[in-house]
Amino acid sequence: MNIIEIYDTILAGEGHFTTREIARATGTSVPKTCKALAKLAGLGKIAKIRRGRWVLLSKTRRLRLPELLAGAPAYCTAHTALAHHGMIGQIPDAIYAATTGRSRKAATPFGAIRLHRVAKPLFKGWQTRKGGEKIAGPEKALVDFFYLGAAGHPHFKSLPEVDIPEGFSWEKALRFAGDIPNRARKTAVARKLAAQKESCAITASQDSAEM
């Protein structure tokens, strides 16, 4: 089977695939499939995101990448989700995600991806979009930021100015924080939430006074 037929097989798929899946679908040997995929990557049609795992660039949704890269459940959170919900104006320097798999970072044609392992009791609080992207809700995105910051990750040292969206629930955020199994980190996150709530209240009061 030639490279055009292999590409047609890829186009008919979901947009993400493994080398072995394409080899099996086309009846081509794995070595020949590897060469064909490398050529397609060189032409800018597909990209390798990890060993044996590829994406079709024209079909790939950027925020689907963390889960595909992780090879385990994952959802976008922290800076990425906060920006998605309009809570911060700063554009994240990478796609940040939580996973039950191992922490890792990777460079992709869509930008850098940073996967951070979180405790299983905390792996919740995301919403799945129509395109399959999993994104933390506003409360969980904020809690995850503080949780990872409490672990000493340098990318979570300070939070840009936060705009709390309508319908945001501080009580819901505290419930998520209550799921943190490590007592010290749970306490640290609860304190961060309290300080953030107070800061937002002061900002809202100042804004009202200026109107």
CSV table of C-alpha atoms in Angstrom, one decimal, residues 26-108:
chain,number,residue,atom,x,y,z
A,26,THR,CA,-3.9,-1.1,5.8
A,27,GLY,CA,-2.3,-4.6,5.9
A,28,THR,CA,1.2,-2.9,5.8
A,29,SER,CA,4.1,-4.1,7.9
A,30,VAL,CA,5.0,-2.0,10.9
A,31,PRO,CA,8.4,-0.9,9.5
A,32,LYS,CA,6.9,0.3,6.2
A,33,THR,CA,4.1,2.0,8.1
A,34,CYS,CA,6.7,3.8,10.2
A,35,LYS,CA,8.5,5.1,7.1
A,36,ALA,CA,5.2,6.3,5.5
A,37,LEU,CA,4.1,8.1,8.7
A,38,ALA,CA,7.5,9.7,9.0
A,39,LYS,CA,7.1,11.0,5.4
A,40,LEU,CA,3.6,12.4,6.2
A,41,ALA,CA,5.0,14.1,9.3
A,42,GLY,CA,7.7,15.7,7.1
A,43,LEU,CA,5.0,17.0,4.8
A,44,GLY,CA,3.2,18.6,7.8
A,45,LYS,CA,0.2,16.3,7.6
A,46,ILE,CA,0.6,14.5,10.9
A,47,ALA,CA,2.7,14.8,14.1
A,48,LYS,CA,4.0,12.3,16.6
A,49,ILE,CA,3.1,13.2,20.1
A,50,ARG,CA,4.7,10.2,21.9
A,51,ARG,CA,6.2,6.9,20.9
A,52,GLY,CA,3.9,5.1,18.4
A,53,ARG,CA,1.1,7.7,18.8
A,54,TRP,CA,0.3,10.2,16.1
A,55,VAL,CA,-2.3,12.9,15.4
A,56,LEU,CA,-3.7,14.3,12.2
A,57,LEU,CA,-3.0,18.0,12.4
A,58,SER,CA,-6.1,19.1,10.4
A,59,LYS,CA,-8.5,17.2,12.8
A,60,THR,CA,-6.8,17.6,16.1
A,61,ARG,CA,-8.3,19.9,18.8
A,62,ARG,CA,-5.6,21.4,20.8
A,63,LEU,CA,-7.1,20.7,24.2
A,64,ARG,CA,-7.5,17.0,23.4
A,65,LEU,CA,-3.8,16.6,23.3
A,66,PRO,CA,-3.1,16.2,27.0
A,67,GLU,CA,-5.1,12.9,27.3
A,68,LEU,CA,-3.6,11.6,24.0
A,69,LEU,CA,-0.1,12.4,25.2
A,70,ALA,CA,-0.7,11.0,28.7
A,71,GLY,CA,-2.0,7.6,27.6
A,72,ALA,CA,-4.1,7.8,30.7
A,73,PRO,CA,-7.1,9.9,31.8
A,74,ALA,CA,-6.3,13.6,31.8
A,75,TYR,CA,-8.1,17.0,31.7
A,76,CYS,CA,-7.0,20.6,31.1
A,77,THR,CA,-6.7,22.6,34.3
A,78,ALA,CA,-5.0,25.4,36.2
A,79,HIS,CA,-3.7,28.2,33.8
A,80,THR,CA,-5.3,26.6,30.8
A,81,ALA,CA,-8.8,26.2,32.3
A,82,LEU,CA,-8.7,29.5,34.1
A,83,ALA,CA,-8.0,31.3,30.8
A,84,HIS,CA,-10.7,29.2,29.1
A,85,HIS,CA,-13.2,30.4,31.7
A,86,GLY,CA,-12.1,34.0,31.4
A,87,MET,CA,-10.7,34.1,34.9
A,88,ILE,CA,-7.3,35.3,33.9
A,89,GLY,CA,-6.2,37.5,31.0
A,90,GLN,CA,-2.7,36.1,30.7
A,91,ILE,CA,-2.2,33.6,27.9
A,92,PRO,CA,-0.7,30.4,29.3
A,93,ASP,CA,2.8,29.5,28.0
A,94,ALA,CA,1.7,25.8,27.7
A,95,ILE,CA,-1.3,23.6,28.0
A,96,TYR,CA,-1.6,22.5,31.6
A,97,ALA,CA,-3.3,19.3,32.5
A,98,ALA,CA,-4.0,16.9,35.4
A,99,THR,CA,-3.6,13.2,35.0
A,100,THR,CA,-3.7,9.9,36.8
A,101,GLY,CA,-0.6,8.9,34.8
A,102,ARG,CA,2.9,10.2,35.3
A,103,SER,CA,3.9,13.8,35.2
A,104,ARG,CA,5.7,14.8,32.1
A,105,LYS,CA,6.2,17.7,29.6
A,106,ALA,CA,6.4,17.6,25.9
A,107,ALA,CA,6.8,19.9,22.9
A,108,THR,CA,4.2,19.5,20.2
